[in-house]
Amino acid sequence: MIAATKDAKNLNIAYIGGGSRGWAWGLMSDLATESELGGTVRLYDINKQAAENNAKIGESLKGRVDVVSSWNYEASDSLQQALTGADFIVISILPGTFDEMHSDVHLPEEYGIYQSVGDTAGPGGLVRALRTIPIYAELAEQIRDYAPDAWVINYTNPMTLCTRTLYEVFPGIKAIGCCHEVFGTQKLLTHVVEELLGEPAPDRREIKVNVLGINHFTWLDKASYKQHDLIPLYREFVDRHFQDGFEAKGTGNWLNDHFASAQRVKFDLFRKYGVIAAAGDRHLAEFMPHSWYLKDKETVHSWKFGLTTVDWRKSNKVRLEEQGSKLASGEEAFELKPTGEEGVEMIKALLGMTELVTNVNMPNTGQMDDLPLGAVVETNAVFGRDAVQPIHAGKLPPALHAHIARHVYNQEAILRAALDKDRSEALRAFQNDPLVSLSPDQAEELFDRMLANTKAYLPGWE
């Protein structure tokens, strides 16, 4: 029971994937500006040099006038060293390399299958899961052996199956999967308030929502601001902006931002089902039938979102590596930027310092109706001292629930296939994905080619 007696100024955080140039830097920034917490962050990464660079960056924050907390940063030599004595564990890793991800995303294009992200659903998401699940199975065993009482905050995709694997291998784990996609939809709803109620756009936390679904295929069937029901207002907002889409001022344009969209997929799904799709368009499109939004590049363009290429990710990685070297050497100063993530707020709530209600991914214990118990779902939960209690969210409309259930059962099949190294089970899940609109023979050919390209991460597969 770490939160009952733990000194909030003497915490131990293990960061798995601590060589990250995105999530790790963000955590450093958020911790630096939280005066009520302090302690040691142990950074572990298979790329030891990257973790050592991040330790130098973290240590460089000491003594700065804009830093209000005291943290020590260390690069750990082993996973065991990072985990031992940890109060909290943050996991943010890249399962494989961008070469494997290039196959995940772009090889299916030879078969007419386009993916806007390729890390959760579709053929890319499935193959990524097959190489990620063994890694997470090992992490679960290590956490069980060296930090069984720690709270685990996972940011890695595929979020659902990463979290599901942790609980499957170590049922006593205290783990949550965290995703910011719902935050973006709350932010969109602040523009509904601004445009239709004539009030200044509020903080997104003032938008109260009921969250239900699975990660990246998440929905809101209730949304309110003060005394206002936002569902009918959102319907009017969608009608106003459906044709041209909506992009808030200062947010960039979907044509020149790899992660932006004009919300047209989100608007179309609201028209179809009457509830608010709460993930970004790039993710939502991958859960729906192939012909809807990802039939070809022209179709994608008409819905005003983009296909994020792995070549861009590779070039961005080089840029971030160069920046990391400059930050570690002191050639460039580390800029504190609030991430908008809630990891630090979660830590405070789990220590009993505050209470928090937010969306998380956890095994279904009844918070979502008519879905298998144990399957990981995304709903709101109440955080308190050493406890996270999911809130009952109900059930989505029948036509939409059918889509959700299909993916849930497919994810369970992928989990079993990965743990059992069962090619036949994995192939059945692959062929059952809505984006894989191929003949059985074509699907198997693509599956085998993708599997061959990731075989280095599939130990024991025949």
Short mmCIF file of C-alpha atoms in Angstrom, two decimals:
data_model
loop_
_atom_site.label_atom_id
_atom_site.label_comp_id
_atom_site.label_asym_id
_atom_site.label_seq_id
_atom_site.Cartn_x
_atom_site.Cartn_y
_atom_site.Cartn_z
CA MET A 1 0.00 0.00 0.00
CA ILE A 2 2.43 2.64 -1.17
CA ALA A 3 0.11 5.61 -0.86
CA ALA A 4 -0.72 5.14 2.81
CA THR A 5 2.66 6.23 4.16
CA LYS A 6 4.82 7.29 1.22
CA ASP A 7 6.71 10.58 1.41
CA ALA A 8 5.64 12.51 -1.69
CA LYS A 9 9.00 14.30 -1.77
CA ASN A 10 10.94 11.00 -1.81
CA LEU A 11 9.29 8.98 -4.57
CA ASN A 12 10.91 6.40 -6.82
CA ILE A 13 9.65 6.38 -10.40
CA ALA A 14 10.87 3.75 -12.86
CA TYR A 15 10.62 4.92 -16.45
CA ILE A 16 10.70 2.00 -18.90
CA GLY A 17 11.57 3.43 -22.29
CA GLY A 18 13.47 6.20 -20.55
CA GLY A 19 15.43 7.10 -23.67
CA SER A 20 12.27 8.56 -25.18
CA ARG A 21 12.51 12.02 -26.73
CA GLY A 22 8.79 12.65 -26.40
CA TRP A 23 7.09 11.15 -23.37
CA ALA A 24 10.21 11.24 -21.18
CA TRP A 25 10.86 14.91 -21.88
CA GLY A 26 7.21 15.64 -21.24
CA LEU A 27 7.29 13.87 -17.88
CA MET A 28 10.41 15.80 -16.89
CA SER A 29 8.67 19.05 -17.73
CA ASP A 30 5.52 18.16 -15.79
CA LEU A 31 7.46 16.96 -12.75
CA ALA A 32 9.63 20.09 -12.75
CA THR A 33 6.59 22.32 -12.35
CA GLU A 34 4.86 20.28 -9.60
CA SER A 35 6.06 21.58 -6.25
CA GLU A 36 4.42 18.90 -4.09
CA LEU A 37 6.37 15.94 -5.53
CA GLY A 38 10.04 14.98 -5.59
CA GLY A 39 12.40 12.02 -5.56
CA THR A 40 14.27 9.90 -8.08
CA VAL A 41 13.44 8.90 -11.64
CA ARG A 42 15.28 5.81 -12.88
CA LEU A 43 15.45 5.73 -16.66
CA TYR A 44 15.77 2.32 -18.29
CA ASP A 45 16.01 1.81 -22.04
CA ILE A 46 17.54 -0.83 -24.31
CA ASN A 47 19.33 2.18 -25.81
CA LYS A 48 21.45 2.96 -22.75
CA GLN A 49 23.01 6.06 -24.33
CA ALA A 50 19.59 7.62 -24.90
CA ALA A 51 18.67 7.01 -21.26
CA GLU A 52 21.99 8.50 -20.11
CA ASN A 53 21.38 11.58 -22.24
CA ASN A 54 17.94 11.98 -20.69
CA ALA A 55 19.45 11.60 -17.21
CA LYS A 56 21.79 14.49 -18.02
CA ILE A 57 18.86 16.55 -19.27
CA GLY A 58 16.91 15.84 -16.09
CA GLU A 59 19.89 16.68 -13.88
CA SER A 60 20.36 19.96 -15.76
CA LEU A 61 17.05 21.18 -14.38
CA LYS A 62 18.40 21.41 -10.84
CA GLY A 63 18.73 24.94 -9.56
CA ARG A 64 16.75 26.59 -12.33
CA VAL A 65 14.48 29.39 -11.16
CA ASP A 66 11.54 28.03 -13.14
CA VAL A 67 11.82 24.56 -11.55
CA VAL A 68 9.86 24.20 -8.31
CA SER A 69 10.61 20.57 -7.44
CA SER A 70 13.67 18.43 -6.68
CA TRP A 71 14.27 15.28 -8.72
CA ASN A 72 17.30 13.09 -9.30
CA TYR A 73 17.60 11.35 -12.67
CA GLU A 74 19.57 8.13 -13.10
CA ALA A 75 20.10 5.81 -16.07
CA SER A 76 19.64 2.22 -14.87
CA ASP A 77 21.83 -0.62 -16.11
CA SER A 78 19.05 -3.20 -15.92
CA LEU A 79 15.29 -3.47 -15.75
CA GLN A 80 15.61 -5.08 -12.31
CA GLN A 81 17.62 -2.11 -11.05
CA ALA A 82 15.03 0.35 -12.35
CA LEU A 83 12.09 -1.53 -10.87
CA THR A 84 13.39 -2.45 -7.43
CA GLY A 85 11.79 -0.16 -4.87
CA ALA A 86 9.69 1.70 -7.43
CA ASP A 87 6.51 3.38 -6.24
CA PHE A 88 5.36 4.19 -9.77
CA ILE A 89 6.30 2.71 -13.13
CA VAL A 90 5.82 4.57 -16.40
CA ILE A 91 6.05 2.54 -19.61
CA SER A 92 6.49 4.22 -22.97
CA ILE A 93 8.38 2.11 -25.48
CA LEU A 94 8.61 1.62 -29.23
CA PRO A 95 8.00 -2.11 -29.79
CA GLY A 96 10.54 -2.88 -32.48
CA THR A 97 12.00 -0.20 -34.73
CA PHE A 98 10.62 2.08 -37.39
CA ASP A 99 11.72 -0.50 -39.94
CA GLU A 100 9.16 -2.96 -38.56
CA MET A 101 6.61 -0.16 -38.37
CA HIS A 102 7.32 0.70 -42.02
CA SER A 103 6.22 -2.83 -42.93
CA ASP A 104 3.18 -2.57 -40.62
CA VAL A 105 1.95 0.61 -42.27
CA HIS A 106 3.13 0.51 -45.86
CA LEU A 107 3.29 -3.13 -46.98
CA PRO A 108 -0.55 -3.40 -46.84
CA GLU A 109 -0.70 -0.51 -49.33
CA GLU A 110 0.46 -2.97 -51.99
CA TYR A 111 -2.88 -4.70 -51.40
CA GLY A 112 -4.94 -1.53 -51.41
CA ILE A 113 -5.10 -1.21 -47.61
CA TYR A 114 -4.28 2.26 -46.29
CA GLN A 115 -3.69 3.02 -42.62
CA SER A 116 -3.49 6.46 -41.07
CA VAL A 117 -1.60 5.35 -37.94
CA GLY A 118 -1.13 1.58 -37.96
CA ASP A 119 -0.49 1.09 -34.24
CA THR A 120 -3.81 -0.18 -32.87
CA ALA A 121 -6.22 -1.65 -35.42
CA GLY A 122 -5.87 -2.81 -39.01
CA PRO A 123 -3.15 -5.19 -40.20
CA GLY A 124 -0.43 -2.91 -38.84
CA GLY A 125 -1.94 -2.73 -35.38
CA LEU A 126 -2.30 -6.51 -35.24
CA VAL A 127 1.29 -7.27 -36.24
CA ARG A 128 2.57 -4.57 -33.89
CA ALA A 129 0.58 -6.27 -31.12
CA LEU A 130 2.12 -9.67 -31.89
CA ARG A 131 5.61 -8.31 -31.26
CA THR A 132 4.55 -6.10 -28.32
CA ILE A 133 2.70 -8.71 -26.25
CA PRO A 134 5.81 -10.85 -25.54
CA ILE A 135 7.65 -7.73 -24.39
CA TYR A 136 4.79 -6.82 -22.06
CA ALA A 137 4.53 -10.37 -20.79
CA GLU A 138 8.17 -10.12 -19.70
CA LEU A 139 7.58 -6.68 -18.18
CA ALA A 140 4.64 -8.06 -16.19
CA GLU A 141 6.82 -10.87 -14.81
CA GLN A 142 9.57 -8.42 -13.84
CA ILE A 143 7.09 -6.08 -12.16
CA ARG A 144 5.60 -9.04 -10.28
CA ASP A 145 9.06 -10.05 -9.05
CA TYR A 146 10.61 -6.66 -8.26
CA ALA A 147 7.84 -4.06 -7.81
CA PRO A 148 4.53 -5.86 -7.19
CA ASP A 149 2.97 -2.97 -5.23
CA ALA A 150 3.88 -0.20 -7.68
CA TRP A 151 1.28 1.55 -9.79
CA VAL A 152 1.95 1.14 -13.50
CA ILE A 153 1.04 3.89 -15.97
CA ASN A 154 1.20 2.68 -19.56
CA TYR A 155 1.40 4.96 -22.59
CA THR A 156 2.50 2.42 -25.23
CA ASN A 157 0.29 1.39 -28.16
CA PRO A 158 -1.54 -0.80 -28.84
CA MET A 159 -2.83 0.49 -25.51
CA THR A 160 -5.60 -2.06 -25.01
CA LEU A 161 -3.45 -5.12 -25.58
CA CYS A 162 -0.47 -3.77 -23.66
CA THR A 163 -2.65 -3.23 -20.60
CA ARG A 164 -4.50 -6.52 -21.16
CA THR A 165 -1.20 -8.45 -21.26
CA LEU A 166 0.00 -6.94 -17.99
CA TYR A 167 -3.13 -8.19 -16.21
CA GLU A 168 -3.12 -11.56 -17.98
CA VAL A 169 0.43 -12.37 -16.88
CA PHE A 170 0.30 -10.70 -13.45
CA PRO A 171 -3.36 -10.57 -12.30
CA GLY A 172 -2.40 -8.70 -9.13
CA ILE A 173 -0.83 -5.80 -11.00
CA LYS A 174 -2.05 -2.26 -10.41
CA ALA A 175 -1.95 -0.91 -13.95
CA ILE A 176 -3.77 1.70 -16.00
CA GLY A 177 -3.53 2.59 -19.66
CA CYS A 178 -3.57 6.32 -20.34
CA CYS A 179 -4.51 8.08 -23.56
CA HIS A 180 -5.10 11.77 -24.33
CA GLU A 181 -7.51 11.32 -27.26
CA VAL A 182 -10.58 12.10 -25.13
CA PHE A 183 -8.90 15.34 -24.04
CA GLY A 184 -8.86 16.48 -27.65
CA THR A 185 -12.59 15.89 -27.99
CA GLN A 186 -13.25 17.79 -24.76
CA LYS A 187 -11.23 20.62 -26.32
CA LEU A 188 -13.41 20.45 -29.44
CA LEU A 189 -16.47 20.73 -27.21
CA THR A 190 -15.08 23.93 -25.70
CA HIS A 191 -15.38 25.42 -29.19
CA VAL A 192 -19.02 24.30 -29.26
CA VAL A 193 -19.51 26.28 -26.05
CA GLU A 194 -17.75 29.28 -27.54
CA GLU A 195 -19.61 29.25 -30.85
CA LEU A 196 -23.14 28.29 -29.76
CA LEU A 197 -23.36 29.60 -26.20
CA GLY A 198 -21.35 32.74 -26.87
CA GLU A 199 -19.05 32.17 -23.88
CA PRO A 200 -15.26 32.18 -23.88
CA ALA A 201 -13.94 28.69 -24.54
CA PRO A 202 -13.59 27.07 -21.09
CA ASP A 203 -10.82 24.78 -19.89
CA ARG A 204 -11.46 21.33 -21.34
CA ARG A 205 -11.75 19.92 -17.78
CA GLU A 206 -14.98 21.88 -17.36
CA ILE A 207 -16.55 19.70 -20.04
CA LYS A 208 -18.02 16.72 -18.16
CA VAL A 209 -18.35 13.54 -20.21
CA ASN A 210 -19.29 9.88 -19.91
CA VAL A 211 -16.58 7.84 -21.63
CA LEU A 212 -17.11 4.34 -23.00
CA GLY A 213 -15.51 2.12 -25.60
CA ILE A 214 -12.02 0.82 -26.25
CA ASN A 215 -8.85 2.80 -26.75
CA HIS A 216 -8.78 4.90 -29.92
CA PHE A 217 -12.39 3.83 -30.56
CA THR A 218 -13.80 5.76 -27.63
CA TRP A 219 -17.19 7.49 -27.38
CA LEU A 220 -19.16 10.02 -25.34
CA ASP A 221 -22.88 9.44 -24.88
CA LYS A 222 -23.16 12.31 -22.38
CA ALA A 223 -21.43 15.69 -22.44
CA SER A 224 -22.27 18.80 -20.46
CA TYR A 225 -20.98 22.22 -19.53
CA LYS A 226 -22.42 23.73 -16.38
CA GLN A 227 -26.19 23.32 -16.83
CA HIS A 228 -25.99 22.79 -20.59
CA ASP A 229 -26.47 19.44 -22.32
CA LEU A 230 -23.91 19.56 -25.14
CA ILE A 231 -25.27 16.69 -27.23
CA PRO A 232 -27.97 18.76 -29.01
CA LEU A 233 -25.54 21.66 -29.35
CA TYR A 234 -22.95 19.32 -30.86
CA ARG A 235 -25.56 18.15 -33.37
CA GLU A 236 -26.05 21.77 -34.49
CA PHE A 237 -22.27 22.27 -34.57
CA VAL A 238 -21.83 19.19 -36.75
CA ASP A 239 -24.51 20.38 -39.17
CA ARG A 240 -22.78 23.76 -39.46
CA HIS A 241 -19.31 22.35 -40.10
CA PHE A 242 -19.84 18.93 -41.62
CA GLN A 243 -19.05 19.82 -45.23
CA ASP A 244 -15.92 21.89 -44.69
CA GLY A 245 -14.83 20.45 -41.36
CA PHE A 246 -13.66 22.40 -38.34
CA GLU A 247 -10.18 23.48 -37.29
CA ALA A 248 -9.74 25.91 -34.44
CA LYS A 249 -7.65 28.99 -35.00
CA GLY A 250 -4.00 28.46 -34.24
CA THR A 251 -4.14 24.66 -34.37
CA GLY A 252 -2.54 24.17 -37.79
CA ASN A 253 -4.08 22.75 -40.92
CA TRP A 254 -4.68 19.08 -41.62
CA LEU A 255 -2.89 19.42 -44.97
CA ASN A 256 0.45 20.30 -43.37
CA ASP A 257 0.21 18.64 -39.95
CA HIS A 258 0.77 14.88 -39.77
CA PHE A 259 -1.51 14.53 -36.74
CA ALA A 260 -4.29 17.01 -37.50
CA SER A 261 -7.69 16.57 -39.11
CA ALA A 262 -10.76 18.63 -39.89
CA GLN A 263 -12.96 16.37 -37.69
CA ARG A 264 -15.08 15.19 -40.62
CA VAL A 265 -14.81 11.50 -39.69
CA LYS A 266 -15.85 12.35 -36.15
CA PHE A 267 -18.79 14.37 -37.47
CA ASP A 268 -19.86 11.61 -39.85
CA LEU A 269 -19.83 9.00 -37.10
CA PHE A 270 -21.99 11.25 -34.93
CA ARG A 271 -24.52 11.49 -37.74
CA LYS A 272 -24.51 7.71 -38.09
CA TYR A 273 -24.77 6.74 -34.41
CA GLY A 274 -25.92 9.78 -32.43
CA VAL A 275 -23.03 9.67 -29.94
CA ILE A 276 -19.77 11.61 -30.03
CA ALA A 277 -16.69 9.81 -31.30
CA ALA A 278 -13.98 10.77 -28.81
CA ALA A 279 -10.75 9.82 -30.58
CA GLY A 280 -8.97 11.53 -33.44
CA ASP A 281 -10.08 10.92 -37.02
CA ARG A 282 -6.85 9.09 -37.90
CA HIS A 283 -7.56 6.46 -35.24
CA LEU A 284 -11.33 6.25 -35.70
CA ALA A 285 -11.05 5.58 -39.43
CA GLU A 286 -9.00 2.42 -38.84
CA PHE A 287 -11.74 0.74 -36.81
CA MET A 288 -14.40 1.08 -39.50
CA PRO A 289 -14.89 -0.89 -42.73
CA HIS A 290 -12.22 -0.36 -45.37
CA SER A 291 -14.53 1.41 -47.82
CA TRP A 292 -15.72 4.11 -45.41
CA TYR A 293 -12.73 6.39 -44.89
CA LEU A 294 -9.57 4.56 -46.02
CA LYS A 295 -10.55 3.09 -49.38
CA ASP A 296 -7.79 4.99 -51.18
CA LYS A 297 -5.78 8.19 -50.87
CA GLU A 298 -8.48 10.21 -52.62
CA THR A 299 -11.07 9.04 -50.10
CA VAL A 300 -8.76 9.93 -47.22
CA HIS A 301 -8.22 13.39 -48.71
CA SER A 302 -11.96 13.95 -49.07
CA TRP A 303 -12.40 13.31 -45.33
CA LYS A 304 -9.63 15.82 -44.57
CA PHE A 305 -7.15 13.83 -42.56
CA GLY A 306 -3.75 12.42 -43.41
CA LEU A 307 -1.77 9.19 -43.63
CA THR A 308 1.19 9.57 -41.30
CA THR A 309 4.14 8.04 -43.14
CA VAL A 310 6.84 6.10 -41.34
CA ASP A 311 9.45 7.95 -43.40
CA TRP A 312 8.32 11.12 -41.62
CA ARG A 313 8.64 9.34 -38.27
CA LYS A 314 12.17 8.24 -39.19
CA SER A 315 13.25 11.75 -40.16
CA ASN A 316 11.64 13.16 -37.02
CA LYS A 317 13.57 10.62 -34.94
CA VAL A 318 16.85 11.92 -36.39
CA ARG A 319 15.84 15.48 -35.57
CA LEU A 320 14.96 14.53 -31.99
CA GLU A 321 18.20 12.59 -31.54
CA GLU A 322 20.15 15.68 -32.59
CA GLN A 323 18.14 17.83 -30.22
CA GLY A 324 18.67 15.32 -27.40
CA SER A 325 22.43 15.48 -27.84
CA LYS A 326 22.35 19.28 -27.69
CA LEU A 327 20.17 19.25 -24.57
CA ALA A 328 22.40 16.68 -22.84
CA SER A 329 25.58 18.65 -23.61
CA GLY A 330 24.07 21.96 -22.52
CA GLU A 331 24.34 23.41 -26.01
CA GLU A 332 20.58 23.91 -25.94
CA ALA A 333 18.46 24.73 -22.87
CA PHE A 334 15.56 22.43 -21.97
CA GLU A 335 12.29 24.32 -22.28
CA LEU A 336 9.58 23.51 -19.78
CA LYS A 337 6.32 22.90 -21.60
CA PRO A 338 3.14 21.61 -19.92
CA THR A 339 2.05 18.48 -21.76
CA GLY A 340 -1.63 18.49 -20.87
CA GLU A 341 -1.23 14.86 -19.82
CA GLU A 342 -2.52 13.77 -16.43
CA GLY A 343 0.23 11.40 -15.30
CA VAL A 344 1.46 13.70 -12.52
CA GLU A 345 -2.11 14.38 -11.37
CA MET A 346 -2.70 10.62 -11.26
CA ILE A 347 0.38 10.13 -9.08
CA LYS A 348 -0.83 12.81 -6.67
CA ALA A 349 -4.29 11.26 -6.51
CA LEU A 350 -2.86 7.78 -5.89
CA LEU A 351 -0.82 9.25 -3.03
CA GLY A 352 -4.06 10.56 -1.51
CA MET A 353 -3.14 14.19 -2.09
CA THR A 354 -6.15 14.94 -4.27
CA GLU A 355 -9.01 13.20 -6.05
CA LEU A 356 -9.22 12.84 -9.80
CA VAL A 357 -11.80 11.58 -12.27
CA THR A 358 -10.46 10.83 -15.74
CA ASN A 359 -10.57 8.26 -18.52
CA VAL A 360 -8.38 5.16 -18.26
CA ASN A 361 -8.02 1.72 -19.82
CA MET A 362 -8.61 -1.13 -17.37
CA PRO A 363 -10.08 -4.65 -17.40
CA ASN A 364 -13.85 -4.72 -17.57
CA THR A 365 -15.31 -5.51 -14.16
CA GLY A 366 -18.76 -4.38 -15.21
CA GLN A 367 -18.12 -0.76 -16.15
CA MET A 368 -19.20 -1.57 -19.71
CA ASP A 369 -22.29 -3.69 -20.26
CA ASP A 370 -22.41 -6.70 -22.59
CA LEU A 371 -18.66 -6.93 -23.15
CA PRO A 372 -16.50 -9.76 -21.79
CA LEU A 373 -15.30 -9.40 -18.21
CA GLY A 374 -11.53 -8.99 -18.18
CA ALA A 375 -11.32 -7.43 -21.62
CA VAL A 376 -9.73 -3.98 -21.37
CA VAL A 377 -12.15 -1.10 -21.95
CA GLU A 378 -11.87 2.67 -21.66
CA THR A 379 -14.15 4.53 -19.25
CA ASN A 380 -13.87 7.18 -16.59
CA ALA A 381 -12.51 6.14 -13.22
CA VAL A 382 -12.15 7.73 -9.78
CA PHE A 383 -8.59 7.99 -8.48
CA GLY A 384 -8.03 8.07 -4.75
CA ARG A 385 -5.42 6.93 -2.24
CA ASP A 386 -3.90 3.74 -3.68
CA ALA A 387 -7.06 3.01 -5.66
CA VAL A 388 -8.58 3.44 -9.11
CA GLN A 389 -12.28 2.64 -9.34
CA PRO A 390 -13.83 2.47 -12.83
CA ILE A 391 -17.19 4.20 -13.20
CA HIS A 392 -20.11 2.32 -14.72
CA ALA A 393 -20.48 3.74 -18.23
CA GLY A 394 -23.31 1.62 -19.67
CA LYS A 395 -23.58 0.49 -23.26
CA LEU A 396 -23.38 2.12 -26.67
CA PRO A 397 -26.24 2.00 -29.24
CA PRO A 398 -26.67 -1.53 -30.67
CA ALA A 399 -25.29 -0.82 -34.16
CA LEU A 400 -22.19 0.79 -32.68
CA HIS A 401 -21.87 -1.82 -29.94
CA ALA A 402 -21.58 -4.45 -32.68
CA HIS A 403 -18.47 -2.70 -34.04
CA ILE A 404 -16.97 -2.44 -30.54
CA ALA A 405 -17.67 -6.10 -29.75
CA ARG A 406 -16.05 -7.26 -32.98
CA HIS A 407 -12.82 -5.49 -32.08
CA VAL A 408 -12.92 -6.66 -28.46
CA TYR A 409 -13.22 -10.30 -29.47
CA ASN A 410 -10.53 -9.82 -32.11
CA GLN A 411 -8.19 -8.32 -29.53
CA GLU A 412 -8.75 -11.28 -27.23
CA ALA A 413 -7.85 -13.60 -30.13
CA ILE A 414 -4.67 -11.61 -30.81
CA LEU A 415 -3.68 -11.89 -27.14
CA ARG A 416 -4.10 -15.67 -27.18
CA ALA A 417 -2.29 -16.00 -30.49
CA ALA A 418 0.69 -13.99 -29.25
CA LEU A 419 1.00 -15.78 -25.93
CA ASP A 420 0.53 -19.23 -27.50
CA LYS A 421 2.58 -18.43 -30.64
CA ASP A 422 -0.40 -19.62 -32.66
CA ARG A 423 -0.13 -18.57 -36.30
CA SER A 424 -3.57 -19.94 -37.22
CA GLU A 425 -5.32 -17.96 -34.50
CA ALA A 426 -3.41 -14.82 -35.47
CA LEU A 427 -4.36 -15.29 -39.12
CA ARG A 428 -8.05 -15.64 -38.25
CA ALA A 429 -7.90 -12.38 -36.30
CA PHE A 430 -6.06 -10.73 -39.19
CA GLN A 431 -8.73 -11.81 -41.70
CA ASN A 432 -11.47 -10.64 -39.35
CA ASP A 433 -10.23 -7.05 -39.21
CA PRO A 434 -12.57 -4.59 -41.01
CA LEU A 435 -9.71 -3.04 -42.98
CA VAL A 436 -8.59 -6.38 -44.42
CA SER A 437 -11.03 -6.48 -47.31
CA LEU A 438 -9.14 -9.19 -49.19
CA SER A 439 -9.77 -12.73 -50.33
CA PRO A 440 -8.61 -15.36 -47.81
CA ASP A 441 -5.62 -16.22 -50.00
CA GLN A 442 -4.56 -12.59 -50.41
CA ALA A 443 -4.99 -11.93 -46.69
CA GLU A 444 -2.82 -14.92 -45.82
CA GLU A 445 -0.14 -13.84 -48.29
CA LEU A 446 -0.03 -10.34 -46.79
CA PHE A 447 -0.07 -11.74 -43.25
CA ASP A 448 2.88 -14.05 -43.94
CA ARG A 449 4.89 -11.25 -45.54
CA MET A 450 4.25 -8.92 -42.61
CA LEU A 451 5.07 -11.65 -40.12
CA ALA A 452 8.36 -12.34 -41.89
CA ASN A 453 9.27 -8.66 -41.60
CA THR A 454 8.84 -8.72 -37.83
CA LYS A 455 10.18 -12.23 -37.12
CA ALA A 456 13.08 -10.88 -35.03
CA TYR A 457 10.47 -9.95 -32.41
CA LEU A 458 8.55 -13.25 -32.54
CA PRO A 459 10.77 -15.71 -30.67
CA GLY A 460 9.48 -19.28 -30.80
CA TRP A 461 7.17 -18.79 -33.77
CA GLU A 462 7.54 -21.43 -36.45
#
